[in-house]
Coordinates of N, CA and C in Angstrom, one line a residue:
X1 N -104.7 -88.7 82.2 CA -105.4 -89.3 81.1 C -106.6 -88.5 80.4
X2 N -106.0 -88.6 79.0 CA -107.2 -88.0 78.5 C -107.8 -88.6 76.9
X3 N -109.0 -88.7 76.3 CA -109.5 -89.1 75.4 C -109.7 -88.3 74.1
X4 N -109.2 -89.1 73.0 CA -109.6 -88.2 71.9 C -110.4 -88.6 70.6
X5 N -111.2 -88.4 70.1 CA -111.6 -88.8 69.3 C -111.3 -88.4 68.0
X6 N -110.9 -89.4 66.7 CA -110.6 -89.0 65.7 C -111.8 -88.6 64.5
X7 N -112.2 -87.7 64.1 CA -113.2 -87.6 63.3 C -114.4 -88.6 63.2
X8 N -115.0 -88.5 64.5 CA -116.4 -89.1 64.8 C -117.5 -88.9 63.9
X9 N -118.3 -89.8 63.5 CA -119.1 -89.8 62.5 C -120.6 -90.2 62.9
X10 N -120.6 -90.5 64.2 CA -122.0 -90.8 64.8 C -122.3 -89.7 66.1
X11 N -123.3 -89.0 66.1 CA -122.9 -88.0 67.3 C -124.0 -89.1 68.7
X12 N -124.4 -90.0 68.6 CA -125.0 -90.4 69.8 C -123.6 -91.0 70.2
X13 N -122.4 -91.5 69.4 CA -121.3 -92.0 70.3 C -120.6 -90.8 70.7
X14 N -120.2 -90.0 69.9 CA -119.8 -89.1 70.7 C -120.7 -88.1 71.9
X15 N -121.8 -88.2 72.1 CA -122.4 -88.0 73.0 C -121.9 -88.8 73.9
X16 N -122.2 -89.9 74.0 CA -122.1 -90.8 75.3 C -120.7 -90.6 75.8
X17 N -119.7 -90.5 74.9 CA -118.6 -90.3 75.3 C -118.2 -89.0 76.1
X18 N -119.2 -87.9 75.7 CA -118.7 -86.9 76.5 C -119.2 -86.8 78.0
X19 N -120.4 -87.5 77.6 CA -121.0 -87.6 79.3 C -120.6 -88.4 80.0
X20 N -119.3 -89.8 79.7 CA -118.4 -90.6 80.0 C -117.1 -89.7 80.8
X21 N -116.7 -88.9 79.9 CA -115.6 -88.2 80.5 C -115.9 -86.9 81.2
X22 N -117.3 -86.8 80.9 CA -117.9 -85.6 82.2 C -117.6 -86.0 83.6
X23 N -118.3 -87.3 83.6 CA -118.8 -88.3 84.8 C -117.4 -88.5 85.5
X24 N -116.1 -88.5 84.6 CA -115.0 -89.4 85.3 C -114.1 -87.9 85.7
X25 N -114.2 -87.1 85.1 CA -113.0 -85.8 84.6 C -112.0 -86.1 83.9
X26 N -112.4 -86.4 82.8 CA -111.3 -86.7 82.0 C -111.2 -85.8 80.4
X27 N -110.5 -85.0 80.3 CA -110.3 -84.1 79.4 C -110.5 -85.2 78.1
X28 N -111.7 -84.3 76.7 CA -111.9 -85.0 75.8 C -111.6 -84.4 74.5
X29 N -110.8 -84.3 73.7 CA -110.4 -83.8 72.1 C -111.3 -84.4 71.1
X30 N -112.0 -83.5 70.7 CA -112.4 -84.5 69.4 C -111.7 -83.4 68.2
X31 N -111.5 -84.5 67.0 CA -110.2 -83.8 66.2 C -111.2 -84.1 65.0
X32 N -111.7 -82.4 64.1 CA -113.1 -82.3 63.3 C -111.8 -82.9 61.8
X33 N -112.6 -83.2 60.9 CA -114.1 -82.6 60.5 C -114.6 -84.1 61.5
X34 N -116.1 -83.5 61.5 CA -117.0 -85.1 62.3 C -117.9 -84.4 61.5
X35 N -118.9 -86.2 61.3 CA -119.5 -86.6 60.4 C -121.0 -86.2 60.8
X36 N -120.9 -85.0 61.5 CA -122.3 -84.2 61.8 C -122.2 -82.8 62.2
X37 N -123.0 -82.2 62.1 CA -123.0 -80.8 63.1 C -123.1 -80.9 64.2
X38 N -122.1 -80.2 64.9 CA -122.2 -80.0 66.6 C -123.4 -79.4 67.2
X39 N -124.4 -79.1 66.6 CA -125.6 -78.9 67.3 C -126.6 -79.9 66.9
X40 N -126.4 -81.1 66.5 CA -127.2 -82.2 66.2 C -127.9 -82.8 67.3
X41 N -129.2 -82.9 67.3 CA -129.9 -83.5 68.4 C -130.0 -84.7 68.9
X42 N -129.2 -85.7 68.2 CA -128.9 -87.0 68.7 C -127.8 -86.8 69.6
X43 N -126.4 -85.8 69.4 CA -125.6 -85.4 69.9 C -125.9 -85.1 71.6
X44 N -126.9 -84.3 71.3 CA -127.5 -83.3 72.8 C -128.2 -84.4 73.6
X45 N -129.2 -85.2 73.2 CA -129.5 -86.3 73.5 C -128.6 -87.2 74.5
X46 N -127.5 -88.0 74.1 CA -126.4 -88.6 74.3 C -126.1 -88.1 75.3
X47 N -125.4 -87.2 74.9 CA -124.9 -86.1 76.2 C -125.6 -85.2 77.3
X48 N -126.8 -84.9 76.8 CA -127.8 -84.9 77.9 C -127.0 -83.3 78.8
X49 N -127.3 -82.9 79.9 CA -126.8 -81.9 80.4 C -125.4 -81.8 81.0
X50 N -124.7 -83.1 80.4 CA -123.2 -83.4 80.8 C -122.3 -82.3 80.0
X51 N -122.8 -82.3 78.8 CA -122.1 -81.0 77.7 C -121.0 -80.3 78.7
X52 N -122.2 -79.3 79.2 CA -121.6 -78.4 80.0 C -120.7 -78.7 81.1
X53 N -120.8 -79.6 81.4 CA -119.6 -80.3 82.6 C -118.3 -81.0 82.1
X54 N -118.4 -81.4 80.6 CA -117.2 -81.9 80.1 C -115.9 -81.1 80.0
X55 N -114.8 -81.4 80.0 CA -113.8 -80.7 79.5 C -113.6 -80.9 77.9
X56 N -113.9 -80.3 76.9 CA -114.0 -80.3 75.8 C -113.1 -79.7 74.9
X57 N -112.1 -80.1 74.2 CA -111.4 -79.2 73.3 C -111.6 -79.6 71.8
X58 N -111.8 -79.2 70.8 CA -112.2 -78.8 69.5 C -111.3 -78.8 68.8
X59 N -110.8 -79.8 67.8 CA -109.4 -79.1 66.9 C -110.1 -79.8 65.3
X60 N -109.4 -78.3 65.2 CA -110.1 -77.9 63.3 C -109.6 -79.7 62.7
X61 N -107.8 -80.1 63.0 CA -107.7 -81.0 62.2 C -107.0 -81.6 62.9
X62 N -106.3 -83.0 62.5 CA -105.1 -83.7 62.8 C -104.0 -82.8 63.2
X63 N -103.6 -82.2 62.2 CA -102.4 -81.4 62.6 C -102.5 -80.9 63.7
X64 N -103.7 -79.6 63.9 CA -103.6 -78.9 65.0 C -103.9 -79.7 66.6
X65 N -104.2 -81.0 66.8 CA -104.1 -82.1 67.6 C -102.9 -82.2 67.9
X66 N -102.4 -82.6 66.9 CA -100.6 -83.1 67.3 C -100.3 -81.9 67.7
X67 N -100.1 -80.8 67.2 CA -99.3 -79.9 67.5 C -99.6 -79.8 69.2
X68 N -100.6 -79.5 69.5 CA -100.9 -79.6 70.9 C -100.4 -80.7 71.9
X69 N -100.8 -81.9 71.1 CA -100.5 -83.5 71.7 C -99.1 -83.0 71.9
X70 N -98.2 -82.3 71.1 CA -97.0 -82.6 71.4 C -96.0 -82.0 72.5
X71 N -97.1 -80.6 72.7 CA -96.4 -79.8 73.7 C -97.0 -80.5 74.9
X72 N -97.9 -81.4 75.5 CA -98.4 -81.9 76.4 C -97.1 -83.2 77.1
X73 N -96.7 -83.2 76.2 CA -95.7 -84.3 76.3 C -95.9 -85.7 76.5
X74 N -97.3 -86.3 76.2 CA -97.8 -87.4 76.7 C -97.9 -88.3 75.7
X75 N -98.1 -89.5 76.5 CA -97.9 -90.7 75.1 C -99.1 -90.7 74.6
X76 N -99.4 -91.1 73.0 CA -100.7 -90.9 72.4 C -100.4 -92.8 72.2
X77 N -101.9 -92.9 72.3 CA -102.1 -94.4 72.6 C -103.2 -94.8 71.8
X78 N -103.4 -95.6 70.6 CA -104.4 -95.7 69.6 C -105.0 -97.2 69.6
X79 N -106.6 -96.9 70.1 CA -107.3 -98.2 69.9 C -107.4 -98.6 68.8
X80 N -107.0 -99.6 68.4 CA -107.0 -100.1 66.9 C -107.6 -101.8 66.9
X81 N -108.0 -102.1 66.3 CA -108.3 -103.6 66.0 C -107.2 -104.3 65.2
X82 N -106.1 -103.6 64.5 CA -105.5 -104.3 64.2 C -104.1 -104.6 64.8
X83 N -104.0 -103.8 66.1 CA -103.1 -103.8 67.1 C -102.5 -105.0 67.4
X84 N -101.5 -105.2 67.7 CA -101.1 -106.9 68.6 C -101.1 -106.6 70.1
X85 N -101.1 -105.5 70.8 CA -101.0 -105.6 72.3 C -102.4 -105.4 72.9
X86 N -102.8 -106.5 73.5 CA -104.2 -106.5 74.1 C -104.1 -105.4 75.1
X87 N -105.3 -104.5 75.2 CA -105.0 -103.2 76.1 C -104.8 -103.8 77.6
X88 N -105.1 -105.2 77.7 CA -105.2 -105.8 79.4 C -104.0 -106.1 80.0
X89 N -102.6 -106.1 78.7 CA -101.3 -106.2 79.2 C -100.3 -104.8 78.5
X90 N -101.1 -104.1 78.3 CA -100.9 -102.7 78.5 C -100.2 -101.9 79.5
X91 N -99.3 -101.0 80.3 CA -99.2 -100.3 81.1 C -99.3 -98.8 80.8
X92 N -100.8 -98.2 81.2 CA -101.0 -97.0 80.8 C -100.0 -96.0 82.2
X93 N -99.7 -94.9 81.4 CA -99.4 -93.9 82.1 C -100.5 -92.7 82.5
X94 N -100.5 -92.2 83.5 CA -101.4 -91.1 83.6 C -101.4 -89.9 82.6
X95 N -100.3 -89.6 81.8 CA -100.4 -88.8 80.8 C -100.9 -89.3 79.8
X96 N -101.4 -90.2 79.6 CA -101.5 -90.9 78.0 C -102.8 -90.2 77.7
X97 N -103.0 -90.2 76.1 CA -103.9 -89.5 75.8 C -104.6 -91.0 74.8
X98 N -105.8 -91.6 75.0 CA -106.1 -92.8 74.5 C -106.8 -91.9 73.3
X99 N -106.6 -92.6 71.9 CA -107.1 -92.0 70.6 C -108.1 -93.3 70.0
X100 N -109.2 -92.9 69.6 CA -110.0 -93.4 69.1 C -110.4 -93.3 67.6
X101 N -110.2 -93.6 66.5 CA -111.0 -93.9 65.2 C -112.2 -93.3 65.0
X102 N -112.3 -93.0 63.8 CA -113.7 -92.9 63.4 C -114.6 -94.3 63.4
X103 N -115.7 -94.1 63.4 CA -116.5 -95.4 63.2 C -116.3 -96.0 62.0
X104 N -116.6 -95.8 61.1 CA -116.3 -96.6 59.6 C -114.8 -96.9 59.0
X105 N -114.1 -96.1 59.9 CA -112.4 -96.5 59.2 C -111.7 -96.2 59.9
X106 N -111.7 -96.3 61.5 CA -110.4 -95.7 62.2 C -109.9 -94.9 61.9
X107 N -108.5 -95.0 61.9 CA -107.9 -93.6 61.7 C -106.9 -94.2 60.4
X108 N -106.8 -93.1 59.5 CA -105.2 -93.6 58.0 C -104.1 -93.9 58.7
X109 N -103.4 -94.5 58.4 CA -102.1 -95.3 58.5 C -101.2 -93.9 58.9
X110 N -101.3 -93.1 58.2 CA -100.4 -92.0 58.6 C -100.3 -91.3 60.0
X111 N -101.6 -91.6 60.4 CA -102.2 -91.6 62.0 C -101.5 -92.3 63.1
X112 N -102.4 -93.4 62.1 CA -101.3 -94.9 62.9 C -100.0 -95.0 63.4
X113 N -99.1 -94.5 62.4 CA -97.8 -94.4 62.1 C -97.4 -93.4 63.4
X114 N -98.2 -92.1 63.6 CA -97.7 -91.2 64.8 C -97.7 -91.6 66.4
X115 N -98.8 -92.7 66.4 CA -99.1 -93.0 67.5 C -97.8 -93.9 68.1
X116 N -97.5 -93.6 69.9 CA -96.6 -94.3 70.4 C -96.6 -95.6 70.5
X117 N -97.9 -96.1 70.8 CA -98.6 -97.6 70.9 C -100.2 -97.5 70.5
X118 N -100.1 -99.1 70.0 CA -101.3 -99.1 69.6 C -102.0 -100.5 70.4
X119 N -103.3 -100.3 70.9 CA -103.7 -101.6 71.7 C -105.0 -102.0 71.0
X120 N -105.4 -103.0 71.5 CA -107.2 -103.8 70.9 C -107.7 -104.4 72.0
X121 N -108.7 -104.7 71.9 CA -109.3 -105.3 72.7 C -109.6 -107.1 72.0
X122 N -109.4 -107.9 73.1 CA -109.3 -109.5 72.5 C -110.6 -109.9 72.1
X123 N -110.7 -110.1 71.0 CA -112.2 -110.9 70.8 C -112.3 -112.1 70.3
X124 N -113.5 -112.6 70.2 CA -113.8 -113.9 69.5 C -113.6 -113.9 68.4
X125 N -113.3 -115.2 67.8 CA -112.7 -115.5 66.3 C -114.1 -114.8 65.6
X126 N -113.9 -114.2 64.3 CA -114.9 -113.9 63.6 C -115.8 -112.8 63.8
X127 N -115.1 -112.1 65.2 CA -116.1 -110.7 65.3 C -115.1 -109.7 64.8
X128 N -115.4 -108.9 64.4 CA -114.6 -107.3 63.5 C -114.4 -106.6 64.8
X129 N -115.4 -106.1 65.7 CA -115.1 -104.9 66.4 C -116.4 -104.5 67.1
X130 N -116.1 -103.6 68.4 CA -117.3 -103.1 69.4 C -117.3 -101.9 68.8
X131 N -118.7 -100.9 69.5 CA -119.2 -100.0 69.0 C -117.9 -99.2 69.5
X132 N -117.7 -97.5 68.7 CA -116.4 -97.1 69.2 C -116.9 -96.6 71.0
X133 N -117.9 -96.3 71.1 CA -118.1 -95.5 72.3 C -117.9 -96.8 73.6
X134 N -118.2 -97.8 73.4 CA -118.2 -99.2 74.6 C -116.6 -99.4 74.5
X135 N -115.7 -99.6 73.0 CA -114.4 -99.6 73.1 C -113.4 -98.7 74.3
X136 N -114.3 -97.4 73.9 CA -113.5 -96.4 74.6 C -113.3 -96.4 75.9
X137 N -114.8 -96.5 76.2 CA -115.2 -97.0 77.6 C -114.2 -98.2 78.4
X138 N -114.2 -99.1 77.8 CA -113.4 -100.3 78.3 C -112.2 -99.8 78.4
X139 N -111.6 -99.3 77.5 CA -110.0 -99.1 77.6 C -109.6 -98.1 78.3
X140 N -110.2 -96.9 78.4 CA -110.3 -95.8 79.5 C -110.7 -96.2 80.9
X141 N -111.6 -97.3 80.9 CA -111.8 -97.5 82.5 C -110.2 -98.3 82.9
X142 N -109.5 -99.3 82.1 CA -108.5 -99.8 82.4 C -107.6 -99.1 83.0
X143 N -107.3 -97.9 82.0 CA -106.0 -97.1 81.9 C -106.4 -96.2 83.6
X144 N -107.6 -95.9 83.9 CA -108.0 -95.4 84.7 C -107.6 -96.1 86.0
X145 N -108.0 -97.4 86.1 CA -107.6 -98.5 87.1 C -106.5 -98.3 87.5
X146 N -105.2 -98.7 86.1 CA -104.2 -98.6 86.5 C -103.5 -97.9 87.1
X147 N -103.9 -96.7 86.7 CA -103.3 -95.4 87.3 C -103.9 -94.5 88.3
X148 N -105.1 -95.5 89.1 CA -105.9 -94.7 90.4 C -105.8 -93.2 89.8
X149 N -106.9 -93.4 89.0 CA -107.3 -92.1 88.6 C -108.4 -91.5 88.7
X150 N -109.6 -92.9 88.9 CA -110.7 -92.6 89.2 C -111.2 -91.5 90.0
X151 N -112.2 -90.9 89.8 CA -112.5 -89.8 90.8 C -112.8 -90.7 92.1
X152 N -112.6 -89.7 93.1 CA -112.9 -90.2 94.4 C -114.2 -89.7 94.7
X153 N -114.7 -90.7 95.5 CA -116.5 -90.2 95.6 C -116.3 -89.6 97.1
X154 N -117.1 -88.8 97.2 CA -117.6 -87.8 98.5 C -118.5 -88.7 99.3
X155 N -118.3 -89.2 100.5 CA -118.8 -89.8 101.4 C -119.5 -89.1 102.4

């Protein structure tokens, strides 16, 4: 299981997801360009000392990410508010990469068309969306649960 962020704009969200993936042992892909500089203090504050513990790969652009992803042979699962399949009804695979779009606009249609599947989080009527980091954490948690991939705690 992997998580990919498409052109993230808010450093605090990215830092939060760096911390999440570091704690769960999930590789994180950052698809540039980002809407902030990598040394941003908000990114560092949200990521805390977990940045050094995370498995982060930064990709110059969508094309570079897609080239590597194609070599990995896993499915690309997009989280999107326009998707018709609720994530709780989707069967995740261990080799899936969850893709989250940028905070203000998601992903372009061309990127959406390259996803193997699209899932959404069911919301009450007249609610647009959740925070990108919250949405990624919810779906990643379900994907890890389904694939029995949560880290084993030492006792």
